PDB file of C-alpha atoms in Angstrom:
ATOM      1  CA  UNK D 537      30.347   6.596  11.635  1.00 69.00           C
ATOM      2  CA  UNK D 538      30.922   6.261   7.644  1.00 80.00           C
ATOM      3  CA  UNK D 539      30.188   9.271   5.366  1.00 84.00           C
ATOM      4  CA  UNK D 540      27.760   6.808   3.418  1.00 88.00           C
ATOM      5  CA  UNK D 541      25.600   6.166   7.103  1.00 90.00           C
ATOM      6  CA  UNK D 542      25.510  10.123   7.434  1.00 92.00           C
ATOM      7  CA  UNK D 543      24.149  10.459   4.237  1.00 94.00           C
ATOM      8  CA  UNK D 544      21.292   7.755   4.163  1.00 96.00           C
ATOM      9  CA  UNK D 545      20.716   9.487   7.793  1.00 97.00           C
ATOM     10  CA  UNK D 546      20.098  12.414   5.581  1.00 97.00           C
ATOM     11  CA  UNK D 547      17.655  11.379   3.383  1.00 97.00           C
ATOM     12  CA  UNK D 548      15.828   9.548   6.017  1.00 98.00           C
ATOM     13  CA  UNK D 549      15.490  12.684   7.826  1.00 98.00           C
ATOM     14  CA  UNK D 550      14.558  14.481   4.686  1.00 98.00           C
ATOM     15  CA  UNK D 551      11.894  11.965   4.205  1.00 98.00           C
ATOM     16  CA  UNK D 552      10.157  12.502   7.810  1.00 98.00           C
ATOM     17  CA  UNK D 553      10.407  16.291   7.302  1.00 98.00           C
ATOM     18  CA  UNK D 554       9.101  16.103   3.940  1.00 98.00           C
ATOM     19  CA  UNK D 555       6.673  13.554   5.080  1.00 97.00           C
ATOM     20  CA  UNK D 556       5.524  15.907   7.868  1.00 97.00           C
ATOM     21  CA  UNK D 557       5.200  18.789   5.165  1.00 97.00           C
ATOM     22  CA  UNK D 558       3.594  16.755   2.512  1.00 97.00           C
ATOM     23  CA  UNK D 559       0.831  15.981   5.253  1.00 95.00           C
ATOM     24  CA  UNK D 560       0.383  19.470   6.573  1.00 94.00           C
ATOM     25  CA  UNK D 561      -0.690  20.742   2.967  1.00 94.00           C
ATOM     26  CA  UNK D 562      -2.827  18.186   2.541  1.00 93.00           C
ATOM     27  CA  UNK D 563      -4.602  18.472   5.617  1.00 87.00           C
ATOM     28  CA  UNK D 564      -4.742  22.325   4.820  1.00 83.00           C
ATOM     29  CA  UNK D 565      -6.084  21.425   1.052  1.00 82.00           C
ATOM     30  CA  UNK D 566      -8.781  18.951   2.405  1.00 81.00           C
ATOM     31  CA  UNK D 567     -10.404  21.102   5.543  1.00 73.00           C
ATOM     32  CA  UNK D 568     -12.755  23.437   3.753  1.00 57.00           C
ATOM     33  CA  UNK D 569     -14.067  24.576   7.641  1.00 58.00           C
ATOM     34  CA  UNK D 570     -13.749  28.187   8.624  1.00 54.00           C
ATOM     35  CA  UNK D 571     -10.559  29.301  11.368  1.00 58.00           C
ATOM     36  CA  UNK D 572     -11.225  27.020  14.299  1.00 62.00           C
ATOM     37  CA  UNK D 573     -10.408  29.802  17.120  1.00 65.00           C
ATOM     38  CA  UNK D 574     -11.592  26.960  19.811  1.00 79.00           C
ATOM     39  CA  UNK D 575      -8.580  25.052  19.395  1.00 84.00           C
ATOM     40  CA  UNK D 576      -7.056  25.653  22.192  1.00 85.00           C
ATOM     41  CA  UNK D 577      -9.980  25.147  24.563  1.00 85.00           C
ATOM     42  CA  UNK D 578     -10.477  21.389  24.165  1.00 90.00           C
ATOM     43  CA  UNK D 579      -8.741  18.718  25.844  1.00 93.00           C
ATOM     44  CA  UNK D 580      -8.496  16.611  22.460  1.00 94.00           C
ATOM     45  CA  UNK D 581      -6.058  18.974  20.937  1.00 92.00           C
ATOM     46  CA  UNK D 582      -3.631  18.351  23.826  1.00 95.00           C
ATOM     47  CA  UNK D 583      -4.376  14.450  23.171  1.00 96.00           C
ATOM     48  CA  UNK D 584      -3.907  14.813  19.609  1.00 96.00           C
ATOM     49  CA  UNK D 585      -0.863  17.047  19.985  1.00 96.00           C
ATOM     50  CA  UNK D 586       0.783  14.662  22.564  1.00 97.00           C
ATOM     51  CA  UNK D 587       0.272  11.894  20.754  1.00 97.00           C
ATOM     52  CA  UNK D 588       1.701  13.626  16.755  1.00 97.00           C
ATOM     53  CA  UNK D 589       4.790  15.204  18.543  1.00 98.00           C
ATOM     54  CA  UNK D 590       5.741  11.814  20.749  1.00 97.00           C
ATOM     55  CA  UNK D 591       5.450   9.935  17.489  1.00 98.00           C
ATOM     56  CA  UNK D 592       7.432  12.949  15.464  1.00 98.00           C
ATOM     57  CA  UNK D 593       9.901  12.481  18.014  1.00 97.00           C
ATOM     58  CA  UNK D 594      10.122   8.524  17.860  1.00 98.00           C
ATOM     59  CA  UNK D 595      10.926   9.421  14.304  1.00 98.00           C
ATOM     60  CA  UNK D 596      13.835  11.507  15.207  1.00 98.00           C
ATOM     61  CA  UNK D 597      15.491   9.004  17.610  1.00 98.00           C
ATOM     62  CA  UNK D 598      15.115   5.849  14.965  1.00 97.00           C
ATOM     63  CA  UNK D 599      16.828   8.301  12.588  1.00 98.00           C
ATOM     64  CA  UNK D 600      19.650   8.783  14.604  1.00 97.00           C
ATOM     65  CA  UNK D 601      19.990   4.996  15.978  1.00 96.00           C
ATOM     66  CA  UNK D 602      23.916   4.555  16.552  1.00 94.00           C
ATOM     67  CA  UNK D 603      24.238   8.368  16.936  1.00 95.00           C
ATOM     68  CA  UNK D 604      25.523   9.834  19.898  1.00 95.00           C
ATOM     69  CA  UNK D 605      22.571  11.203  20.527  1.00 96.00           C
ATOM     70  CA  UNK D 606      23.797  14.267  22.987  1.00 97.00           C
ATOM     71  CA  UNK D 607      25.767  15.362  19.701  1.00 96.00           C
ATOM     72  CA  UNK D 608      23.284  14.906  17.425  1.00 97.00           C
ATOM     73  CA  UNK D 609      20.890  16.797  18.907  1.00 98.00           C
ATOM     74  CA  UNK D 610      23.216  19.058  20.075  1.00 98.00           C
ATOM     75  CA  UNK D 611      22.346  18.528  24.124  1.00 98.00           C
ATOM     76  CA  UNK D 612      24.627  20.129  25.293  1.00 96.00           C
ATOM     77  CA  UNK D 613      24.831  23.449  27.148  1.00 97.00           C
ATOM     78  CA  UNK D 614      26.267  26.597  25.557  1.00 97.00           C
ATOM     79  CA  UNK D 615      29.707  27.546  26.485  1.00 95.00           C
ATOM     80  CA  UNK D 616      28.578  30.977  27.559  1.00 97.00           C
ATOM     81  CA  UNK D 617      25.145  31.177  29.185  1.00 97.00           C
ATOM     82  CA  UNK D 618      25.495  34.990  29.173  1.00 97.00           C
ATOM     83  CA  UNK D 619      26.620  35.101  25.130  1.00 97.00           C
ATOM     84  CA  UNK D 620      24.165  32.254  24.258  1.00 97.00           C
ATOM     85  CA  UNK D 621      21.232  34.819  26.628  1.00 97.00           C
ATOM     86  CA  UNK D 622      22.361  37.927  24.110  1.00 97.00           C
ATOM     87  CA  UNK D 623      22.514  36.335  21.014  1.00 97.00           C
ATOM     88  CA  UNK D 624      19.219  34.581  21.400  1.00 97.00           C
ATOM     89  CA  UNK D 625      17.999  38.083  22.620  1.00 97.00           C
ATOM     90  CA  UNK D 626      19.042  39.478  19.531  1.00 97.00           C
ATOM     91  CA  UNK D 627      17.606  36.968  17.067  1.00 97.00           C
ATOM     92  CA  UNK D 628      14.580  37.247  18.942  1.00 97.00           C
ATOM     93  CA  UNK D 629      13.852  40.797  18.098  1.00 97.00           C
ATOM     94  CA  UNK D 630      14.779  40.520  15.102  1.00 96.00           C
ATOM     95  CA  UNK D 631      13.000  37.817  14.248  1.00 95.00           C
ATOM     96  CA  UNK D 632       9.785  39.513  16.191  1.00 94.00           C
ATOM     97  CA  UNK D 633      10.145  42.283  13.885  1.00 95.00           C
ATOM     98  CA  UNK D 634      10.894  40.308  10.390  1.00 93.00           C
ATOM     99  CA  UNK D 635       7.928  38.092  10.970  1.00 89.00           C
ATOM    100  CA  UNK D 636       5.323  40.888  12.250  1.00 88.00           C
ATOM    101  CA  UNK D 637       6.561  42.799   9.259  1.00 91.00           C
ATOM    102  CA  UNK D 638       5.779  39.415   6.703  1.00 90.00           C
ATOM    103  CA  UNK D 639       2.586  38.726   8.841  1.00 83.00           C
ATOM    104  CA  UNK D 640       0.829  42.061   7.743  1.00 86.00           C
ATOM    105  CA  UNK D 641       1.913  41.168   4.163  1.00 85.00           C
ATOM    106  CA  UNK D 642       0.928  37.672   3.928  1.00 78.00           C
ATOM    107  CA  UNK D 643      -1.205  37.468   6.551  1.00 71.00           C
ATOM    108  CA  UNK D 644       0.134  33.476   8.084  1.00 67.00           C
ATOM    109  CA  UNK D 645      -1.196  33.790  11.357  1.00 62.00           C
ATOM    110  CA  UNK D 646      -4.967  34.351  10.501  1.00 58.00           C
ATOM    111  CA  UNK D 647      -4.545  31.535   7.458  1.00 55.00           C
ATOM    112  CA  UNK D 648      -3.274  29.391  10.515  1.00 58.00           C
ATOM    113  CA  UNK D 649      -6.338  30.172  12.272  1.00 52.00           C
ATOM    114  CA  UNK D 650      -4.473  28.798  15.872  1.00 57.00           C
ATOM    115  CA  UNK D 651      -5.199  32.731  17.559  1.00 59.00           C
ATOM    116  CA  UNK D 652      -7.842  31.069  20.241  1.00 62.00           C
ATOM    117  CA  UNK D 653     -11.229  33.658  20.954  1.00 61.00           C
ATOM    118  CA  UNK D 654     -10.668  35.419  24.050  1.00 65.00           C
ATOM    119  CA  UNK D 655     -10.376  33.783  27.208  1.00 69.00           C
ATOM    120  CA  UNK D 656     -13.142  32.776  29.980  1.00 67.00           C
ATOM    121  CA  UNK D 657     -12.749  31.310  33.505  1.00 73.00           C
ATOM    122  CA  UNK D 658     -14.370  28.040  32.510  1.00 77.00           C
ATOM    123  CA  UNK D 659     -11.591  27.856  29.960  1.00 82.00           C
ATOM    124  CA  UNK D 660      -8.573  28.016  31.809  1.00 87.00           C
ATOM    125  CA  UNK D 661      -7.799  24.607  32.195  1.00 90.00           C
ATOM    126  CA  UNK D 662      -7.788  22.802  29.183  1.00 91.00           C
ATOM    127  CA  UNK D 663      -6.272  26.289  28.392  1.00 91.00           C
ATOM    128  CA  UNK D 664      -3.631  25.875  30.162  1.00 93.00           C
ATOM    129  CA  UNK D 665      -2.818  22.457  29.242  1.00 95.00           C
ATOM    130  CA  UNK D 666      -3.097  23.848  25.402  1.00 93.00           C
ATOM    131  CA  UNK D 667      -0.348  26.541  26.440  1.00 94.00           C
ATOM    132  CA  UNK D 668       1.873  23.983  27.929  1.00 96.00           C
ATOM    133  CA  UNK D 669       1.474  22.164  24.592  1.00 97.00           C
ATOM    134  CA  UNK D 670       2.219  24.454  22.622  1.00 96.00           C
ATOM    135  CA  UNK D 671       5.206  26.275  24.903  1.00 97.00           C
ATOM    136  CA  UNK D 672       7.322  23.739  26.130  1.00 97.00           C
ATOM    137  CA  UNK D 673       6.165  20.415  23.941  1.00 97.00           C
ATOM    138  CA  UNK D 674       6.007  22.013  20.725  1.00 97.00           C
ATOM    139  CA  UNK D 675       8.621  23.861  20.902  1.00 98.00           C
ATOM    140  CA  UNK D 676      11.193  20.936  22.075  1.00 98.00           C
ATOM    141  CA  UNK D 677      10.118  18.530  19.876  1.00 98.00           C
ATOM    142  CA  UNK D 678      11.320  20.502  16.722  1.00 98.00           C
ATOM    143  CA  UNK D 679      14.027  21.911  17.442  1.00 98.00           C
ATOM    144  CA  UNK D 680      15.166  18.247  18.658  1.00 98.00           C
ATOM    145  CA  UNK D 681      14.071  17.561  14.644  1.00 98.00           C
ATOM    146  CA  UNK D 682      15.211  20.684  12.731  1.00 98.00           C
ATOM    147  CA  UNK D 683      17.607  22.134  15.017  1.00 98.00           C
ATOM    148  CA  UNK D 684      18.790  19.453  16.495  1.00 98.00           C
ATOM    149  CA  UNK D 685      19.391  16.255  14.315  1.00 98.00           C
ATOM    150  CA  UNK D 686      18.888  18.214  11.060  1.00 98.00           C
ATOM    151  CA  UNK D 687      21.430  20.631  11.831  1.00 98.00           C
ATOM    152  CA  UNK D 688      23.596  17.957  13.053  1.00 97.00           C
ATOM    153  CA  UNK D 689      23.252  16.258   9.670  1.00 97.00           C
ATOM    154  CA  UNK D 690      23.384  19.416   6.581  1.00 97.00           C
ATOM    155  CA  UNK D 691      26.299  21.263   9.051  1.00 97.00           C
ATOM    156  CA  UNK D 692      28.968  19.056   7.113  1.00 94.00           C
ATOM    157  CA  UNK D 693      27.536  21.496   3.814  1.00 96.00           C
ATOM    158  CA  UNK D 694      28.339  24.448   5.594  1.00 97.00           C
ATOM    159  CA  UNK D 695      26.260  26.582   8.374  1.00 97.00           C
ATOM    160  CA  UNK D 696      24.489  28.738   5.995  1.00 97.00           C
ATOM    161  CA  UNK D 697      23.190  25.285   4.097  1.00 97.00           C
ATOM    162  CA  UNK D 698      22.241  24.005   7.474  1.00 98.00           C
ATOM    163  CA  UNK D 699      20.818  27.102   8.671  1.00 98.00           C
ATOM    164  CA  UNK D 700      18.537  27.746   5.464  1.00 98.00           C
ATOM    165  CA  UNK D 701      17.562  24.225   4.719  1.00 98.00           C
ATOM    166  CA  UNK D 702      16.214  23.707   8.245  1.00 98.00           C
ATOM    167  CA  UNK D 703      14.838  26.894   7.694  1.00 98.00           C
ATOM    168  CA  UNK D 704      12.817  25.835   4.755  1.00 98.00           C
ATOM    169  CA  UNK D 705      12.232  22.442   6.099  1.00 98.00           C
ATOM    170  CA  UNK D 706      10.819  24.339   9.055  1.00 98.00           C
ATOM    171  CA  UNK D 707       8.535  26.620   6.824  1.00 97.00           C
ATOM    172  CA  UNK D 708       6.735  23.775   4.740  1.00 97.00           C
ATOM    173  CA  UNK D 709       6.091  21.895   7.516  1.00 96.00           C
ATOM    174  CA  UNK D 710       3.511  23.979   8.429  1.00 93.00           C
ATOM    175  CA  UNK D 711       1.559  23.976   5.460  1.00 92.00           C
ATOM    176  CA  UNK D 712       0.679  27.234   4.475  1.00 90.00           C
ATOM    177  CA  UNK D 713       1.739  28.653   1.068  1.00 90.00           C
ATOM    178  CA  UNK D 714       1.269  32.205   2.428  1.00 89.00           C
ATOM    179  CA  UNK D 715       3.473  31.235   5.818  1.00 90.00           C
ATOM    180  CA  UNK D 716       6.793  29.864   4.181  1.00 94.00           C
ATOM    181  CA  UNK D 717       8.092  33.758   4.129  1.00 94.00           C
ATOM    182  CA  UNK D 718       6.891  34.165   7.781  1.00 93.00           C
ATOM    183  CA  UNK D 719       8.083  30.422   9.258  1.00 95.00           C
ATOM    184  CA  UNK D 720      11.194  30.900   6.904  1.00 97.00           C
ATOM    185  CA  UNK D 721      12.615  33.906   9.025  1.00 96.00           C
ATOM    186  CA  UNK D 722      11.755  32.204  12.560  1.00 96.00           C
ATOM    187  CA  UNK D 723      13.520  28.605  11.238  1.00 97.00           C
ATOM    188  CA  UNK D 724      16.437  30.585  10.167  1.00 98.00           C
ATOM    189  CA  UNK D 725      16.964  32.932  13.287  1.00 98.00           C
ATOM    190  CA  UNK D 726      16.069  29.753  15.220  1.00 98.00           C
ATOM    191  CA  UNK D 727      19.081  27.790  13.376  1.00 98.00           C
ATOM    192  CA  UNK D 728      21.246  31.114  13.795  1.00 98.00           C
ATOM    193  CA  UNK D 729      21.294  30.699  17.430  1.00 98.00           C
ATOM    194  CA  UNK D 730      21.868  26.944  17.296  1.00 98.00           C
ATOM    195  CA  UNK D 731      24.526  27.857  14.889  1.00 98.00           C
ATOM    196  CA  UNK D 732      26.208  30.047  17.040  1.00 97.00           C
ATOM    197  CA  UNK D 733      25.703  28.555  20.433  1.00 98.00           C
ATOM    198  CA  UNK D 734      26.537  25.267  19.330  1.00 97.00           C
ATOM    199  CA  UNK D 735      23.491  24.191  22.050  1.00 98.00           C
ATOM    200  CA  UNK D 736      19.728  23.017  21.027  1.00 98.00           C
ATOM    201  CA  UNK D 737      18.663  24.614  24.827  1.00 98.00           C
ATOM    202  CA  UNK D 738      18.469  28.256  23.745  1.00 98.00           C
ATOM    203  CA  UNK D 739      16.911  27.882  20.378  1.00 98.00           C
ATOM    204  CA  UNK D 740      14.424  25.856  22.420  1.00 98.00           C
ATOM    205  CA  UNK D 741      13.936  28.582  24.482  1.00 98.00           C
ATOM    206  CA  UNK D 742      13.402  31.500  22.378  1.00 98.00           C
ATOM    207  CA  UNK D 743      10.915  29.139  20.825  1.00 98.00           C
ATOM    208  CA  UNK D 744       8.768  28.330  23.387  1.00 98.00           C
ATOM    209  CA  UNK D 745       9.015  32.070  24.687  1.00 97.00           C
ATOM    210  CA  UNK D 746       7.649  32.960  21.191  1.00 96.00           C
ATOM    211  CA  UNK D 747       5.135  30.381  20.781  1.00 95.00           C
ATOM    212  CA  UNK D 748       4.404  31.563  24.406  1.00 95.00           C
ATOM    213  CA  UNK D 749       3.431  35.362  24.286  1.00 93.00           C
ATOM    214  CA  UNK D 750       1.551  34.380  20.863  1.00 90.00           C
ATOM    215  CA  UNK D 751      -0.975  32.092  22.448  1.00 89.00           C
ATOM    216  CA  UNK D 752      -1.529  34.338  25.397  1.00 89.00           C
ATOM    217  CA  UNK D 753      -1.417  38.036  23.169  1.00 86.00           C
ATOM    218  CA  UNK D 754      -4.371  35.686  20.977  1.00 79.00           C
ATOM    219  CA  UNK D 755      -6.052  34.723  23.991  1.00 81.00           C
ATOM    220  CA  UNK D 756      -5.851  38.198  25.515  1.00 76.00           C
ATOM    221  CA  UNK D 757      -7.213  40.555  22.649  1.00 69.00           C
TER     222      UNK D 757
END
């Protein structure tokens, strides 16, 4: 494919990741309600969130029309399971440790608001479904988008431009001025593993494992 395609692939993608950015911080700017900590106890959020992420990832595959799409979004497996395991170990912790140490300074995670109140019996199922959501949906959907097709696209700059601008990308998506620090270092240590596995699998992973143990440490204290 031409050098002119890739590039107006580019900005196309730049536009759905901006566009997904732009409407995060508006949302954000127009909700004046309090933290809703019931989120994840309704079956509408799982609608909603079905719905958003299947469209997101519509997005994503019109983008990369006439792609091969196992390269673009890097589906492929690593070449070492056991290095890809250890390096996505080691981002991991790291990243665990970078964002805890942002979170107490800029506090992302109660301006989110997502940490559900603690969990009932007469919960657990729409619960569940919320977890499932938010660990395996979630989770695949953007790295398909940022670590995955964006990548694919910014690696021709270099990895460190792919790794940070995904990074970025990653961070204003979710709409929270006080979060970009906190999103920045999980999009980049995300990237880092794609970067060095050359495989969208374990950076999907270690992402659903985080998004994971958050939900359920929210739901559990």
């Amino acid at each position: 494919m031409s050098e002119r395609t890739m590039q107006r692939k580019l900005i196309w993608w730049w536009v759905l990741v901006g566009s997904i950015a732009v409407f995060s911080f508006a949302g954000r700017a127009a909700s004046d309600d309090a933290p809703d900590n019931e989120v994840f106890y309704r079956y509408d959020t799982v609608a909603v969130g079905l719905v958003l992420y299947l469209l997101l990832f519509s997005f994503a595959l019109l983008i990369a029309t006439g792609l091969d799409f196992r390269e673009a979004f890097a589906l492929r497996p690593p070449a070492s399971w056991r290095r890809a395991a250890l390096t996505a170990l080691g981002a991991f912790v790291a990243m665990w440790v970078l964002a805890a140490i942002l979170e107490q300074l800029f506090h992302a995670g109660e301006e989110q608001g997502l940490d559900p109140k603690q969990l009932s019996t007469d919960l657990l199922p729409p619960f569940l479904l919320n977890l499932v959501l938010a660990a395996v949906i979630v989770p695949v959907v953007e790295e398909l988008i940022y670590r995955g097709l964006g990548f694919t696209l910014l690696v021709q700059f270099g990895d460190l431009a792919a790794i940070s601008m995904t990074a970025i990308a990653f961070a204003l998506a979710h709409g929270i001025v006080e979060g970009i620090p906190v999103f920045f270092v999980i999009g980049a240590a995300l990237a880092f593993v794609r970067s060095r596995t050359n495989s969208i699998y374990p950076s999907m992973i270690m992402h659903g494992t985080f998004n994971g143990i958050q939900v359920i440490l929210g739901a559990a204290t």
